[in-house]
Amino acid sequence: MTSITDILHTMDYGPAPEDSAIVRDWLHRHEAGFGHFIDGAFTAPGESFAVTDPATGAVLAHVTQGSVADVDAAVTAARAAQPGWAALPGHDRARHLYALARHIQQHARFLAVLETLDSGKPIRESRDIDLPLVVRHVYHHAGWAEILADEFPGATPHGVCGQVIPWNFPLLMLAWKVAPALAAGNTVVLKPAEYTPLTALALAEIAREAGLPKGVLNIVTGDGATGAALTGHPGVDKVAFTGSTEVGRLIRRQTAGSGKALTLELGGKSPFLVFADADLDAAVEGVVDSIWFNQGQVCCAGSRILVAEAVAPRFTELLRRRMATLITGNPLEKSTDLGAIVHPVQLERIRALVDQGRAEGAQVHQGEAPEGCFYPPTLVTGVAPASVLSTEEIFGPVVTLTPFRTPEDAVTLANNSRYGLAASVWSENVNLALDMAAKVKAGVVWINAANLFDAGAAFGGMRESGFGREGARAGMAAYLSHPAPKPKQPEAPPAPLEATPAQGLPVMAIDRTAKLYVGGKQARPDSGYSYAVTGAQGAVGLAPLGSRKDIRNAVEAAHAAKGWGAQTGHNRAQVLYYLAENLAARAAEFEDRLRSFGQSGDSARTEVQTAIRRVFWYAAQADKFDGAVQSTKSAHVTLAMNEPLGVMGILCPTAQPLLGFVSLVLPAIAMGNRVVAVPSQTHPLAVTDLYQVMDTSDLPGGVVNIVTGERDLLAKTLADHDDVAAVWYFGTAAGARAVETASAGNLKQTWTDDGAARDWTGAEGQGRLFLQRATQVKTVWVPYGE
């Protein structure tokens, strides 16, 4: 028998098992299997598959494999319930969500134990982290439902939301997606992960117990085929997916051209930066909370430690010493630090990647783990930046450690990834920490902390970590729609371009040669061709025929102008005000150009004057489109920073050639982006005149680049380009579909609209929507008051 003296000497934990009897009794009552939850009731179990306990391999339950017919039934139920749910006052929807939160609290221990059995994560994490966050999200969004009409005037729900969630945080991801969707007035069809569906089915019972109306929440279980049937269903208005980048690409292509709203929260390879002045002991605990939390099965886990060379040996020793104390084993044991890997397939993937890294020359240091579906905490040193362990998302308890010399090296290494989900920065120098937070390409940055989450803080990624946000105002906005105007007649595809000599060009004393505008300089097209631009009386001039190489040059020039985004909003505003002044000084010239295209004098005057006012409006917004300090539960100032997207491709409508260009390009550059813009294909000369105004307005070279030519061909090139962060396309339905499909390559953000839909002279042509589309929220957690 172990004595108290022995315990004081060894400081080992005694046994502290969690009792799972109540949950197992519930599972026993469902031993015949689970059906789907559709229209407020469970269907009879159908063709099923087994759900197992990762820690033991024992079968927990059998759940139904969802078919296309099952998905269709769930979407039909959600569609029928949606008008009534949306018609409820926000207060009534809030009451339903408050009730749901209360009932989750009353069943919290039951759900925590079930989550641990189903996913293999330690009970301490399920009980103390996941469940409190689930409750927090439901309460938080009940509050949004209450004040929705005040905070989002004019917004409407999308309709039916199809949601697909992963296996690493089954119940928490459900709350992240279901709570805002319901608060906004949407109804939901959700597919939980194949490995971990049980807490979603339990929550369906709790939702019914709490009185949630029938059809508002529907849950269909199944594998990837079920998820594909849901995301591709024509009755779904918005798709929200959390999972792998590979599947995210498939969904982007599947939904292209459908008009469905889409948010993707995908993979990550997050850097964990430790500077020489950091509290090393605290940083070691941060590593534990980051990569060994939930067995490293966390998309934002700090899987790449970058540590200052001066302290790297000491930090490595502290980390290895701490790693040796971690307990891997029974997830129901309260002293367990690392539980089971979710499935043998995932375990084998982790082993294969580590073996590949070892074969590449990396040194692998590991703790202890029992036999079965477990993997020990692992630290890898001597790993090259190009190693598979540095580049691929392992999704296991494996972390690499790489030294750096200077802060510039740290940023370079941190951003040496196609992902951009999260980062953690450790330094006692607040200036250094905040500087790193600004320079690291990540949607979430924790300073002297790791893996902090709250419903009041936006979460989401950049680059191949997806787009859209969950939580806070930005996450709420993702479930609301500001309906785009509908054209009386969709924009027709422009006529094919003629690159042969034109007949009847007007004779001028001095010929005006239009060129491309790249890097602040006029440039001839690489193709060497020009095409005729026509007006009411025939040809009025020639425009350069841009090509793929011209787009490449323009993108390179835009990247070289990165200092534009680093300027203050005030400085950008001064340049834009100057641009407006210079455009106003040449108003008559631009009116003449528009009249040459066949516009009336009044129409040309209105377009030019509106363009001038629009430049002034976005100049005014340059230093006023603010972020926010978000209210979270922890002792942090949690900042929501509106950051530019980077290099954007903008494809303009054919009509109103000057105003359409100004209305799209100005909000983008006002927010600090650099653009490659393709003006009206039919009448680009109004914009090739505009670069002369830019030259005299102190606009840095490369901030605006202009490539004229065939819009849809150039749009495809921009959408394919891996160094373009976003594409706005205002044209035909076929062109929009092509842009959205091609954007899946690097998962860039897109905004597509019918080119004939908006009256650019009115309210539809400007507003905060354009500014929101031109920015992304970076959430920065700064310790405060601790």
XYZ file of C-alpha atoms in Angstrom, residues 12-13 28 59 242 244 251 267 270 304 366 401 415 462 481 498 543 551 581 608 718 737 768:
23
model
C 2.990 11.111 -8.116
C -0.714 11.416 -8.669
C -26.913 1.044 -23.544
C -17.660 -0.127 -29.632
C -14.069 23.175 -40.345
C -8.676 19.830 -43.651
C -15.989 22.438 -51.098
C -5.534 23.571 -41.299
C 1.265 27.716 -36.303
C 6.630 25.010 -34.882
C 9.805 11.382 -27.000
C 12.156 23.345 -32.594
C 5.654 33.117 -42.347
C -5.545 33.624 -43.586
C -26.766 38.570 -45.466
C -10.504 42.541 -82.243
C -6.243 49.694 -75.805
C -0.643 39.968 -64.786
C -8.378 67.018 -56.198
C -17.316 61.895 -63.226
C -5.631 36.315 -61.167
C -18.129 30.530 -61.410
C -18.976 49.817 -45.266
